PDB file of C-alpha atoms and ligand atoms in Angstrom:
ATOM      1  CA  UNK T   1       0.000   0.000   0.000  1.00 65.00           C
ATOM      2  CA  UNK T   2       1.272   3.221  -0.346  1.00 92.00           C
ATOM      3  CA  UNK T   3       1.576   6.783   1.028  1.00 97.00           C
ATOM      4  CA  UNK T   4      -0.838   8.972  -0.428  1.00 98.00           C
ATOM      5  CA  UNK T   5      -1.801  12.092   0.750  1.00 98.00           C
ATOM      6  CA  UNK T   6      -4.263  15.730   0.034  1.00 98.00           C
ATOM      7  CA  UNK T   7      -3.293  19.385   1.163  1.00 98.00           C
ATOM      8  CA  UNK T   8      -7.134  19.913   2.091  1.00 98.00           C
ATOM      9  CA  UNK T   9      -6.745  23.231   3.008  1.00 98.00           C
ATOM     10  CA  UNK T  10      -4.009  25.787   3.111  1.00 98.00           C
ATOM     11  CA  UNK T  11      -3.460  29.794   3.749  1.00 96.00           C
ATOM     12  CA  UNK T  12      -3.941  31.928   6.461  1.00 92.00           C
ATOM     13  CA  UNK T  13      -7.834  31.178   6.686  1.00 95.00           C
ATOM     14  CA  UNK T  14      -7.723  27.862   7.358  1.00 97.00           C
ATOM     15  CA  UNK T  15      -5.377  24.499   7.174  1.00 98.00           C
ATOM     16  CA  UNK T  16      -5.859  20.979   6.727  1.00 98.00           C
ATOM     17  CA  UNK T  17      -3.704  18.180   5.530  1.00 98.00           C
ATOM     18  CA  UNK T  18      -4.881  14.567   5.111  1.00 98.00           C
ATOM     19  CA  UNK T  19      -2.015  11.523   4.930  1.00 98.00           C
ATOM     20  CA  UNK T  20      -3.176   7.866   4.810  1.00 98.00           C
ATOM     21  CA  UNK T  21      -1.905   4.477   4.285  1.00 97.00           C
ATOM     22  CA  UNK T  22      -3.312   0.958   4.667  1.00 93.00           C
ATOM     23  CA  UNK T  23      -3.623   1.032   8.522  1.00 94.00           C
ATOM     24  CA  UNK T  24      -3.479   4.815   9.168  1.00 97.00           C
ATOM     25  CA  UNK T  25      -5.219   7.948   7.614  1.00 98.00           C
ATOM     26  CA  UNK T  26      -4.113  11.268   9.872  1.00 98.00           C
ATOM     27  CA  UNK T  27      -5.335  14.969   9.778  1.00 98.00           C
ATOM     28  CA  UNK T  28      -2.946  17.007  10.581  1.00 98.00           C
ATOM     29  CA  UNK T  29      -4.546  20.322  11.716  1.00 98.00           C
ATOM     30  CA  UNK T  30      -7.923  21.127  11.733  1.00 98.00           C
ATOM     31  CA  UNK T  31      -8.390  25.346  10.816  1.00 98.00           C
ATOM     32  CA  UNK T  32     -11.795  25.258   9.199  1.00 97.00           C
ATOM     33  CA  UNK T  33     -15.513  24.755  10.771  1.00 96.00           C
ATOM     34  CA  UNK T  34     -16.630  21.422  11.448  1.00 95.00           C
ATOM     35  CA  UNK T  35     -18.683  21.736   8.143  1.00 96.00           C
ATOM     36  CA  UNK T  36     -16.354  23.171   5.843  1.00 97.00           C
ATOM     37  CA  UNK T  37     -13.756  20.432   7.634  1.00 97.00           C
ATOM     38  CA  UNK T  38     -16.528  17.846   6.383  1.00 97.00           C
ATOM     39  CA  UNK T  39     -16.936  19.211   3.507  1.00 98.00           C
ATOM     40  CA  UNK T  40     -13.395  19.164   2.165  1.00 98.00           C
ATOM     41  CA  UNK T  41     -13.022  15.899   3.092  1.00 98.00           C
ATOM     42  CA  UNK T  42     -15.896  14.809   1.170  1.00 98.00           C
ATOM     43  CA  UNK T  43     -14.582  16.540  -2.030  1.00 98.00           C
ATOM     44  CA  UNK T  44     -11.290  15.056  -1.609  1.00 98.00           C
ATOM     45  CA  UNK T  45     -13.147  11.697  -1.339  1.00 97.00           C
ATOM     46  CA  UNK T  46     -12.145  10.972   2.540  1.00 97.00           C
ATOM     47  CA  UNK T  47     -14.802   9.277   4.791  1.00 97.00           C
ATOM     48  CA  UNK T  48     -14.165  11.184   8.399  1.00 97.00           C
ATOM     49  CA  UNK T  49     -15.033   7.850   9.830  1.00 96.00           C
ATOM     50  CA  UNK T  50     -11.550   6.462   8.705  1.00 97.00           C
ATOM     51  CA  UNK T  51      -9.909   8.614  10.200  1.00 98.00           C
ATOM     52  CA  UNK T  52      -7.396   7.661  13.013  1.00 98.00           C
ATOM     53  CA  UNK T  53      -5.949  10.850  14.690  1.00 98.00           C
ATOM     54  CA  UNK T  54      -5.494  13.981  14.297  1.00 98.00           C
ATOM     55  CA  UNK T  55      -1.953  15.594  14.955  1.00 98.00           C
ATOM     56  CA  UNK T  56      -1.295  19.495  15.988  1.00 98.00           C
ATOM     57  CA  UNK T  57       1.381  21.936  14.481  1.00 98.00           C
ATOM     58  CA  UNK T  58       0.624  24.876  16.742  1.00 98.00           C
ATOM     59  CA  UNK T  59      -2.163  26.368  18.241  1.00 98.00           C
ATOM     60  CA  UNK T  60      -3.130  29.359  16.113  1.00 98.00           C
ATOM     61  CA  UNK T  61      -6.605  29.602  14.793  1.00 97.00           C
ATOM     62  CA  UNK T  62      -6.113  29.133  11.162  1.00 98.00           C
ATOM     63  CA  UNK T  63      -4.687  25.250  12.754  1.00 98.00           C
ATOM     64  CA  UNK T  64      -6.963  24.547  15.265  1.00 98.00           C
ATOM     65  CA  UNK T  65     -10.479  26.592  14.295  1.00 98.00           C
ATOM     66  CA  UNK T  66     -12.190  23.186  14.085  1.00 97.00           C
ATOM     67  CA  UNK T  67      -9.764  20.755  15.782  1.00 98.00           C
ATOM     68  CA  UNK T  68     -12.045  20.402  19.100  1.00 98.00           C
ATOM     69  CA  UNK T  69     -15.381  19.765  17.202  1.00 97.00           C
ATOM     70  CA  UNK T  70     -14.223  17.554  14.491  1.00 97.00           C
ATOM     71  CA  UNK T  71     -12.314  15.282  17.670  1.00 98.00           C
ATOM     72  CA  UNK T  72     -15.048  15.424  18.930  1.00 97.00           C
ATOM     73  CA  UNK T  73     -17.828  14.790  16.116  1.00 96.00           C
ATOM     74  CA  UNK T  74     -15.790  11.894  14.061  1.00 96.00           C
ATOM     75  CA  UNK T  75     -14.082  10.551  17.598  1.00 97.00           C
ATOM     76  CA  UNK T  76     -10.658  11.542  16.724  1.00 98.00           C
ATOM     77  CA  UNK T  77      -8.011  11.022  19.340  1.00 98.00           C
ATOM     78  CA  UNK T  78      -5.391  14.469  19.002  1.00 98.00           C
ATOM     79  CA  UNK T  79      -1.471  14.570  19.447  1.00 98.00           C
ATOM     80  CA  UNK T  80       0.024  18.147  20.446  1.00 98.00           C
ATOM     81  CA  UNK T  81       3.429  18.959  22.572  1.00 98.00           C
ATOM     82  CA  UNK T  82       2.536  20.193  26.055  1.00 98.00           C
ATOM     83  CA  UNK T  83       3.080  23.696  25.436  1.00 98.00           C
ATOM     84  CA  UNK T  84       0.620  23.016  22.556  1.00 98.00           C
ATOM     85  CA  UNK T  85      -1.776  21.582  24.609  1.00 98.00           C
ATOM     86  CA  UNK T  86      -1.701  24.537  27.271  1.00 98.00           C
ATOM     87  CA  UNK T  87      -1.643  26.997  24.519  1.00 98.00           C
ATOM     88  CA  UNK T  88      -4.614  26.128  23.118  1.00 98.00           C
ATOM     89  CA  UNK T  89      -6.909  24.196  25.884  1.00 95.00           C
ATOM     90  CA  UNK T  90      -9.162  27.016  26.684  1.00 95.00           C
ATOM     91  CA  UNK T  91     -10.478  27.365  22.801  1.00 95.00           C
ATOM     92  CA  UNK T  92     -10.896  23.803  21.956  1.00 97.00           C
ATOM     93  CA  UNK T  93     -13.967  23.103  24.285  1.00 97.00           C
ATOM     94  CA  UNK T  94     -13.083  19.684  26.301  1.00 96.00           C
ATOM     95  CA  UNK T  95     -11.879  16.522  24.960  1.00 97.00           C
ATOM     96  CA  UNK T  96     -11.626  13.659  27.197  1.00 95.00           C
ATOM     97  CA  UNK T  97      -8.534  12.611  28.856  1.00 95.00           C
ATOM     98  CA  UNK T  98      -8.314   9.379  27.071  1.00 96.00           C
ATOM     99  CA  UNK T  99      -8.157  11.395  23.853  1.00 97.00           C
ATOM    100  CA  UNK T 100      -5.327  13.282  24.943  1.00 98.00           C
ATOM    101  CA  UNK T 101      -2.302  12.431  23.372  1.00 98.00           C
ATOM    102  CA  UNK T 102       1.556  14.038  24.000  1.00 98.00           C
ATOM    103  CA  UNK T 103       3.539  13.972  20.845  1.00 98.00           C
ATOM    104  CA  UNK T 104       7.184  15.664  21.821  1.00 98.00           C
ATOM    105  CA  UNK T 105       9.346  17.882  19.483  1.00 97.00           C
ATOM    106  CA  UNK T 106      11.571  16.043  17.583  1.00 96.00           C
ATOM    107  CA  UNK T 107      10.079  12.689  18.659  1.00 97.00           C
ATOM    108  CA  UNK T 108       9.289  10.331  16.068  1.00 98.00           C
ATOM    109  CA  UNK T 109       5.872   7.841  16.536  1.00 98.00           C
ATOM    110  CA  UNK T 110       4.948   5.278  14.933  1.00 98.00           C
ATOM    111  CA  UNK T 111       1.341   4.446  14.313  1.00 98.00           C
ATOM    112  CA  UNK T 112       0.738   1.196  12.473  1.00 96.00           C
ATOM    113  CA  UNK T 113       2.736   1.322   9.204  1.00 96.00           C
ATOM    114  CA  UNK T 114       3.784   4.792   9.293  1.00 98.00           C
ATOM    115  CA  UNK T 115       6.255   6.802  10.889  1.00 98.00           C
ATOM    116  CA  UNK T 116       6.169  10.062  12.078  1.00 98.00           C
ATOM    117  CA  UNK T 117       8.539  12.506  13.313  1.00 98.00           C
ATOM    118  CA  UNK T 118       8.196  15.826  14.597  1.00 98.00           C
ATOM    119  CA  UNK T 119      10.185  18.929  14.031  1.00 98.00           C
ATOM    120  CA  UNK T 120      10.459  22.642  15.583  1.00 98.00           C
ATOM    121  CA  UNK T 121       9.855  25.524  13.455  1.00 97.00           C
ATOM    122  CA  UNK T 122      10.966  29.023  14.137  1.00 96.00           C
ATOM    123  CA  UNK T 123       7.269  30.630  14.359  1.00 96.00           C
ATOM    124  CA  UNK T 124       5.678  33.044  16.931  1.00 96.00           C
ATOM    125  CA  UNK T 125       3.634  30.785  18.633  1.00 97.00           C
ATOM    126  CA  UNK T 126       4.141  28.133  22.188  1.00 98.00           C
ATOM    127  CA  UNK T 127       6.051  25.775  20.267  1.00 98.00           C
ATOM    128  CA  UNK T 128       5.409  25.224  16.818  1.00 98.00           C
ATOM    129  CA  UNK T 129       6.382  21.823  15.042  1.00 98.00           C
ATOM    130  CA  UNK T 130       5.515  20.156  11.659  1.00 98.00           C
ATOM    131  CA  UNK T 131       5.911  16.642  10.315  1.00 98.00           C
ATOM    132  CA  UNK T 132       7.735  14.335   8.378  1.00 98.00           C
ATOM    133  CA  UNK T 133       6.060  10.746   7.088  1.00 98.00           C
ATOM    134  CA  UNK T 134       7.878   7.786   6.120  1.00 98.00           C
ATOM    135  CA  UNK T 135       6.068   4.174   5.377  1.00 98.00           C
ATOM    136  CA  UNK T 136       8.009   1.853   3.102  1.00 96.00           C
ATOM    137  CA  UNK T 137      10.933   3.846   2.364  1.00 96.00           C
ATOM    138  CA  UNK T 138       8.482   6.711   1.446  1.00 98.00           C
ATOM    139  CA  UNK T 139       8.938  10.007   2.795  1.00 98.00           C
ATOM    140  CA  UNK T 140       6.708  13.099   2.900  1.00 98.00           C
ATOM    141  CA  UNK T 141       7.676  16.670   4.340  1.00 98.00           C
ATOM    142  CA  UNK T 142       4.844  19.206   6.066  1.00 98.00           C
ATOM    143  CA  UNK T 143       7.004  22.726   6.292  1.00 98.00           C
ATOM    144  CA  UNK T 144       4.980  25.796   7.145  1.00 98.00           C
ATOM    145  CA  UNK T 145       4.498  28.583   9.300  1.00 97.00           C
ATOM    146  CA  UNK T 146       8.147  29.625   9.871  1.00 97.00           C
ATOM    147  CA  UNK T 147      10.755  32.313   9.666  1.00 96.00           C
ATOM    148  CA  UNK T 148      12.927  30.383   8.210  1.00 94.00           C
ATOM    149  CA  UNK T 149      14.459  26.884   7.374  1.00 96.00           C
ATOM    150  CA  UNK T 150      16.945  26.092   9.678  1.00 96.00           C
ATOM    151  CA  UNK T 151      19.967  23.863   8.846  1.00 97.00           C
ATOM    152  CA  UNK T 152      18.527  21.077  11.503  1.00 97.00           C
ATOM    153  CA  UNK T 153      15.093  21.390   9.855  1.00 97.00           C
ATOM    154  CA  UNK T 154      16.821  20.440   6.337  1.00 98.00           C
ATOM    155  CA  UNK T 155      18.498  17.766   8.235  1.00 98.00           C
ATOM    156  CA  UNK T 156      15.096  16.255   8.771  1.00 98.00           C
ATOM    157  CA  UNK T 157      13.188  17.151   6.376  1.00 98.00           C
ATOM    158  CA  UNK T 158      16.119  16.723   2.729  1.00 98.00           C
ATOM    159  CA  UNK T 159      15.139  13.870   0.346  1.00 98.00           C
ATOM    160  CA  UNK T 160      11.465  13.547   0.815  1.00 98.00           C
ATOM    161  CA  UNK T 161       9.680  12.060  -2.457  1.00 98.00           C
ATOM    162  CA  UNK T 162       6.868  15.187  -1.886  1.00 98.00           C
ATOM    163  CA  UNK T 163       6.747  18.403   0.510  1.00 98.00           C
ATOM    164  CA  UNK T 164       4.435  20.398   1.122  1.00 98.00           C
ATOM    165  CA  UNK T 165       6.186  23.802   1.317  1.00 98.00           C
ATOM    166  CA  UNK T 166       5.541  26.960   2.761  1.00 98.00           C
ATOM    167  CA  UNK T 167       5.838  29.875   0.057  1.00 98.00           C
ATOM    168  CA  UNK T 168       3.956  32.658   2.213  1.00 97.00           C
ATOM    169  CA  UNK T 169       4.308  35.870  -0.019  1.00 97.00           C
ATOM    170  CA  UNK T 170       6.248  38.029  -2.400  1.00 95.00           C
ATOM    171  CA  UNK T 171       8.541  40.316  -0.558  1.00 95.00           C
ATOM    172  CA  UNK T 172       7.317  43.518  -2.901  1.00 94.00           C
ATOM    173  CA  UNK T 173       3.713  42.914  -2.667  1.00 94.00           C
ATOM    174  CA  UNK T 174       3.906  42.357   1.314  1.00 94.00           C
ATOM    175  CA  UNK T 175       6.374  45.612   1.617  1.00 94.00           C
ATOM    176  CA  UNK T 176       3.703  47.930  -0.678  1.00 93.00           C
ATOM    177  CA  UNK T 177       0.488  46.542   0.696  1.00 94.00           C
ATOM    178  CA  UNK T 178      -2.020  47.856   3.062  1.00 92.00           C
ATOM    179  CA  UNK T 179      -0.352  45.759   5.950  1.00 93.00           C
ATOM    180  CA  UNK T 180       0.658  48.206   9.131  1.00 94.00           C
ATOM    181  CA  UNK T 181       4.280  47.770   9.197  1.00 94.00           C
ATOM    182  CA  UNK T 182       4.547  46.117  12.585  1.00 94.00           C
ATOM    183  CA  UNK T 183       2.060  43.223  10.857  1.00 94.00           C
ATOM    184  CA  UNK T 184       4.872  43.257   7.870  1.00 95.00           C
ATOM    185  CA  UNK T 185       7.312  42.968  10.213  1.00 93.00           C
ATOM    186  CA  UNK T 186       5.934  40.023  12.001  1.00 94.00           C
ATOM    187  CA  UNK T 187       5.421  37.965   8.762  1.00 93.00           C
ATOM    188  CA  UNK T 188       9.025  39.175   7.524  1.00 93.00           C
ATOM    189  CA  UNK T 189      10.779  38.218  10.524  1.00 92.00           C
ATOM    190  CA  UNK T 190      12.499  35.330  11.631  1.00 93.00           C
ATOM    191  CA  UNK T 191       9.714  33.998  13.320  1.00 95.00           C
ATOM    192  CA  UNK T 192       6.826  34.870  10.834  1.00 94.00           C
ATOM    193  CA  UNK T 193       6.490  33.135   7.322  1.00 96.00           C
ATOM    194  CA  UNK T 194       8.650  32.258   4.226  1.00 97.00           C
ATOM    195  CA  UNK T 195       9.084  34.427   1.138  1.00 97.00           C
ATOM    196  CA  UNK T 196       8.560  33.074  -2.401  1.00 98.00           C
ATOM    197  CA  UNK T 197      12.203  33.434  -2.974  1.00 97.00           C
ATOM    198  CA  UNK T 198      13.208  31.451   0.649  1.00 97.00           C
ATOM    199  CA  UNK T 199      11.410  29.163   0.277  1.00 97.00           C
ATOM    200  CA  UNK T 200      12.695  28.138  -3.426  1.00 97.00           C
ATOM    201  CA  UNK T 201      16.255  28.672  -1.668  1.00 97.00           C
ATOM    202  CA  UNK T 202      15.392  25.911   0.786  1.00 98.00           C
ATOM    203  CA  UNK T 203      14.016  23.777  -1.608  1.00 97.00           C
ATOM    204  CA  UNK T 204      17.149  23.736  -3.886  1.00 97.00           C
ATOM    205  CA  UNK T 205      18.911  22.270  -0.902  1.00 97.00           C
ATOM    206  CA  UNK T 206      16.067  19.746  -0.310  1.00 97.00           C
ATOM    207  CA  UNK T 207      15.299  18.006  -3.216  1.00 95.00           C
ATOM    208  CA  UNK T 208      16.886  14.950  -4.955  1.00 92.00           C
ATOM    209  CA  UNK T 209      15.731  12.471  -7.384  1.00 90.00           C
ATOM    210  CA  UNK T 210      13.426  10.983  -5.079  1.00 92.00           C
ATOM    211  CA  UNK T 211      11.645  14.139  -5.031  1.00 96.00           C
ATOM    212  CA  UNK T 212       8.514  14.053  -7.054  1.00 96.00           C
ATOM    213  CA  UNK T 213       6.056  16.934  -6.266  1.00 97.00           C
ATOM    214  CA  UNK T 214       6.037  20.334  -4.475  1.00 98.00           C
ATOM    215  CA  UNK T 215       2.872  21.851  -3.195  1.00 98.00           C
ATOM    216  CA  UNK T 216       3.205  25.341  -2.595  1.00 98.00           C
ATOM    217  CA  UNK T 217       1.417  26.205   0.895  1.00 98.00           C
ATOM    218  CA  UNK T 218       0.223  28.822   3.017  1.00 98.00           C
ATOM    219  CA  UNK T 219       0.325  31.011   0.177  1.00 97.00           C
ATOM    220  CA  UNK T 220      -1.187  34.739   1.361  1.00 96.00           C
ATOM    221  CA  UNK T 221      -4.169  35.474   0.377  1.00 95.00           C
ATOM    222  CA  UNK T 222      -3.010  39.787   0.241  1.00 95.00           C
ATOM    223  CA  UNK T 223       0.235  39.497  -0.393  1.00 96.00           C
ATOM    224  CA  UNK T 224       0.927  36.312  -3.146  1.00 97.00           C
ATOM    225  CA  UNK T 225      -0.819  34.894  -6.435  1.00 96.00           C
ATOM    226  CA  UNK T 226      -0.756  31.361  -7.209  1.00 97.00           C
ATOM    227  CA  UNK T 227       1.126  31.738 -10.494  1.00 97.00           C
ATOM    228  CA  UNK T 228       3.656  34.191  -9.025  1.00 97.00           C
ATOM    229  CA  UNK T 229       4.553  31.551  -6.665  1.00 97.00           C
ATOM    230  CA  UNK T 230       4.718  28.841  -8.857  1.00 97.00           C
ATOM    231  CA  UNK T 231       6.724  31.472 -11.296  1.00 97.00           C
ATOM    232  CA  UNK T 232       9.161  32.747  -8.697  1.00 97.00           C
ATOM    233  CA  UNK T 233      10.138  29.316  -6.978  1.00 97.00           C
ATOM    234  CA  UNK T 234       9.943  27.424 -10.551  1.00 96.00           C
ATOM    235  CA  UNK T 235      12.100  29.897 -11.706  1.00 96.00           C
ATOM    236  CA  UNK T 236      14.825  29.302  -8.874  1.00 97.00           C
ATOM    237  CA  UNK T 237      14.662  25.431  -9.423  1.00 95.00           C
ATOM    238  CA  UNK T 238      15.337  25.648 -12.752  1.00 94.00           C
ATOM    239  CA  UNK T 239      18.195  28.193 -12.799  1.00 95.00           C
ATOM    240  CA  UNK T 240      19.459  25.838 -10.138  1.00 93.00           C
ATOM    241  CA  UNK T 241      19.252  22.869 -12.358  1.00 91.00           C
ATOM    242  CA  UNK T 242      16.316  21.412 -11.319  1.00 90.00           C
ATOM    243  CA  UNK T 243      14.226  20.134 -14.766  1.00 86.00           C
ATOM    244  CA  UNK T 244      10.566  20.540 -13.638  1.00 87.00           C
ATOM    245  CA  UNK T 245       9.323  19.451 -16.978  1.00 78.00           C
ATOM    246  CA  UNK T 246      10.881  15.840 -16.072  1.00 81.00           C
ATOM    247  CA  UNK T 247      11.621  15.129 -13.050  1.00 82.00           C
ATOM    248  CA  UNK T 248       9.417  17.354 -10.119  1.00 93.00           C
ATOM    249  CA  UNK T 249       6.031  18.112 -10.810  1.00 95.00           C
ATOM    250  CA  UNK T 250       5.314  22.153  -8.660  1.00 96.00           C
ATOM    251  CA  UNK T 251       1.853  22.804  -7.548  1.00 97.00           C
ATOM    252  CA  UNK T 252      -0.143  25.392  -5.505  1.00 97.00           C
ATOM    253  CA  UNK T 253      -2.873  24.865  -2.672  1.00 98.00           C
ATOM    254  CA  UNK T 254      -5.895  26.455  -2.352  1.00 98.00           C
ATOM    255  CA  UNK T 255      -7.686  27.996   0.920  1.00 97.00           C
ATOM    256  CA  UNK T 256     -10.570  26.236  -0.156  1.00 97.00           C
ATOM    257  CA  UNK T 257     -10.503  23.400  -2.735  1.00 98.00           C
ATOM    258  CA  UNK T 258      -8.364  20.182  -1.954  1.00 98.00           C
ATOM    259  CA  UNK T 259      -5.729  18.791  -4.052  1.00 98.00           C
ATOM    260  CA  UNK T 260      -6.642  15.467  -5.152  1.00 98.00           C
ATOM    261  CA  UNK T 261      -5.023  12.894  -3.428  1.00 98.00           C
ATOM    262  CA  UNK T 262      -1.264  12.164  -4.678  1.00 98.00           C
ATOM    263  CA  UNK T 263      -0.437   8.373  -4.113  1.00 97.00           C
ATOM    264  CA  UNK T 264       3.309   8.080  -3.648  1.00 96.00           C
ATOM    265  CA  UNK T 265       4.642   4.575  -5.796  1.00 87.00           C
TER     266      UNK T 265
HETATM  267 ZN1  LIG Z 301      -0.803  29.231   9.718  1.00 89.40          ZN
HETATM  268 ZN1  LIG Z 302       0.928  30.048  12.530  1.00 89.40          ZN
END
């Protein structure tokens, strides 16, 4: 069987990721309403009733929005570091203790036939992580919501067959827009979001010939466009030597439509 997976939902509205195999099928996040939750996964053609847990990144709204109803509604255990937990108990509504799960920083779980490991990001929040996947020598990356990509994190997260990447914004359009400059700040800074451009610069340190797809996430809804993304980081790649035509297929996400599921062979 293999690793398959759908970016559900991505941006600064709302986030949901989906990864399955035989034995497991994991949200990770859960930023939307209970309905619009349900009713991604019914477009991506997920029954909520399969699903086995649901991991945390970090607790700010656009990750969590729905997490406490949909654990609640499809009886989902969820998995959060402690700091996680605290950070975000009071707007989850209650979840019973057996439901309660710790899953440390840079711990790696396994649940039936996958693998997971956990990562810290450099993000303005309790303490934000994200998620590798590996089942059968398979490996998928989950990178967003951070300043930047640390050396460590590329340690972890290099040679995955897909990632789903974190391409936040175009430096010009966030430094002419309507933003107040402390909120430019914030998502320029080292513990805000990645650029177009840094994120491509990661990426080119990332990839090999495993590497399949990219799926640009967390794109800004103000301060990006799905093609400049695509444009900007393809670009990059390619000057870099990267032949997307052949080898890496480069996608975006969408706040609001799923990307069909990607099986991984
Ligand atoms: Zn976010
Ligand atoms: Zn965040």
């Amino acid at each position: 069987m293999t690793l398959s997976f759908s970016v559900l939902a991505s941006g600064s509205s709302g986030n949901a990721f989906f990864i399955g195999t035989e034995k497991e099928r994991i949200l990770v996040d859960a930023g939307l309403t209970g309905k619009e939750l349900q009713r991604l996964l019914g477009e991506a053609g997920i029954d909520p009733a399969s699903l086995t847990k649901i991991l945390v990144t970090h607790e700010h709204s656009d990750h969590i929005k729905g997490l406490g109803v949909a654990a609640r509604k499809f009886d989902l255990p969820i998995y959060a570091n402690e700091k996680t937990w605290k950070a975000m108990e009071n707007s989850i509504g209650k979840i019973p203790l057996d439901h309660k799960f710790v899953f440390d920083m840079e711990e790696t779980k396994t649940f039936g036939d996958l693998d997971v490991q956990s990562f810290g990001v450099s993000h303005d929040a309790a303490e934000p992580m994200f998620y590798t996947f590996h089942h059968e020598g398979k490996k998928v990356a989950l990178v967003t919501d951070t300043g930047y990509v640390s050396d460590r994190v590329k340690k972890i997260v290099e040679k995955a067959d897909a990632y789903i990447f974190e391409a936040n914004h175009d430096v010009s359009m966030l430094q002419m827009g309507a933003y107040p400059w402390n909120v430019k700040r914030r998502i320029l800074g080292d513990l805000g979001h990645v650029s177009n451009e840094d994120s491509a610069l990661a990426l080119t340190d990332l990839i090999d010939n495993n590497t399949k797809r990219i799926y640009l996430a967390h794109l800004s809804r103000d301060n990006n466009m799905k093609d400049l993304a695509r444009l900007a980081v393809g670009n990059i790649l390619q000057e870099r030597g990267f032949d997307l035509n052949k080898h890496i297929e480069l996608h975006d996400t969408d706040p609001k439509t799923p990307t069909p599921i990607f099986q991984i062979v």
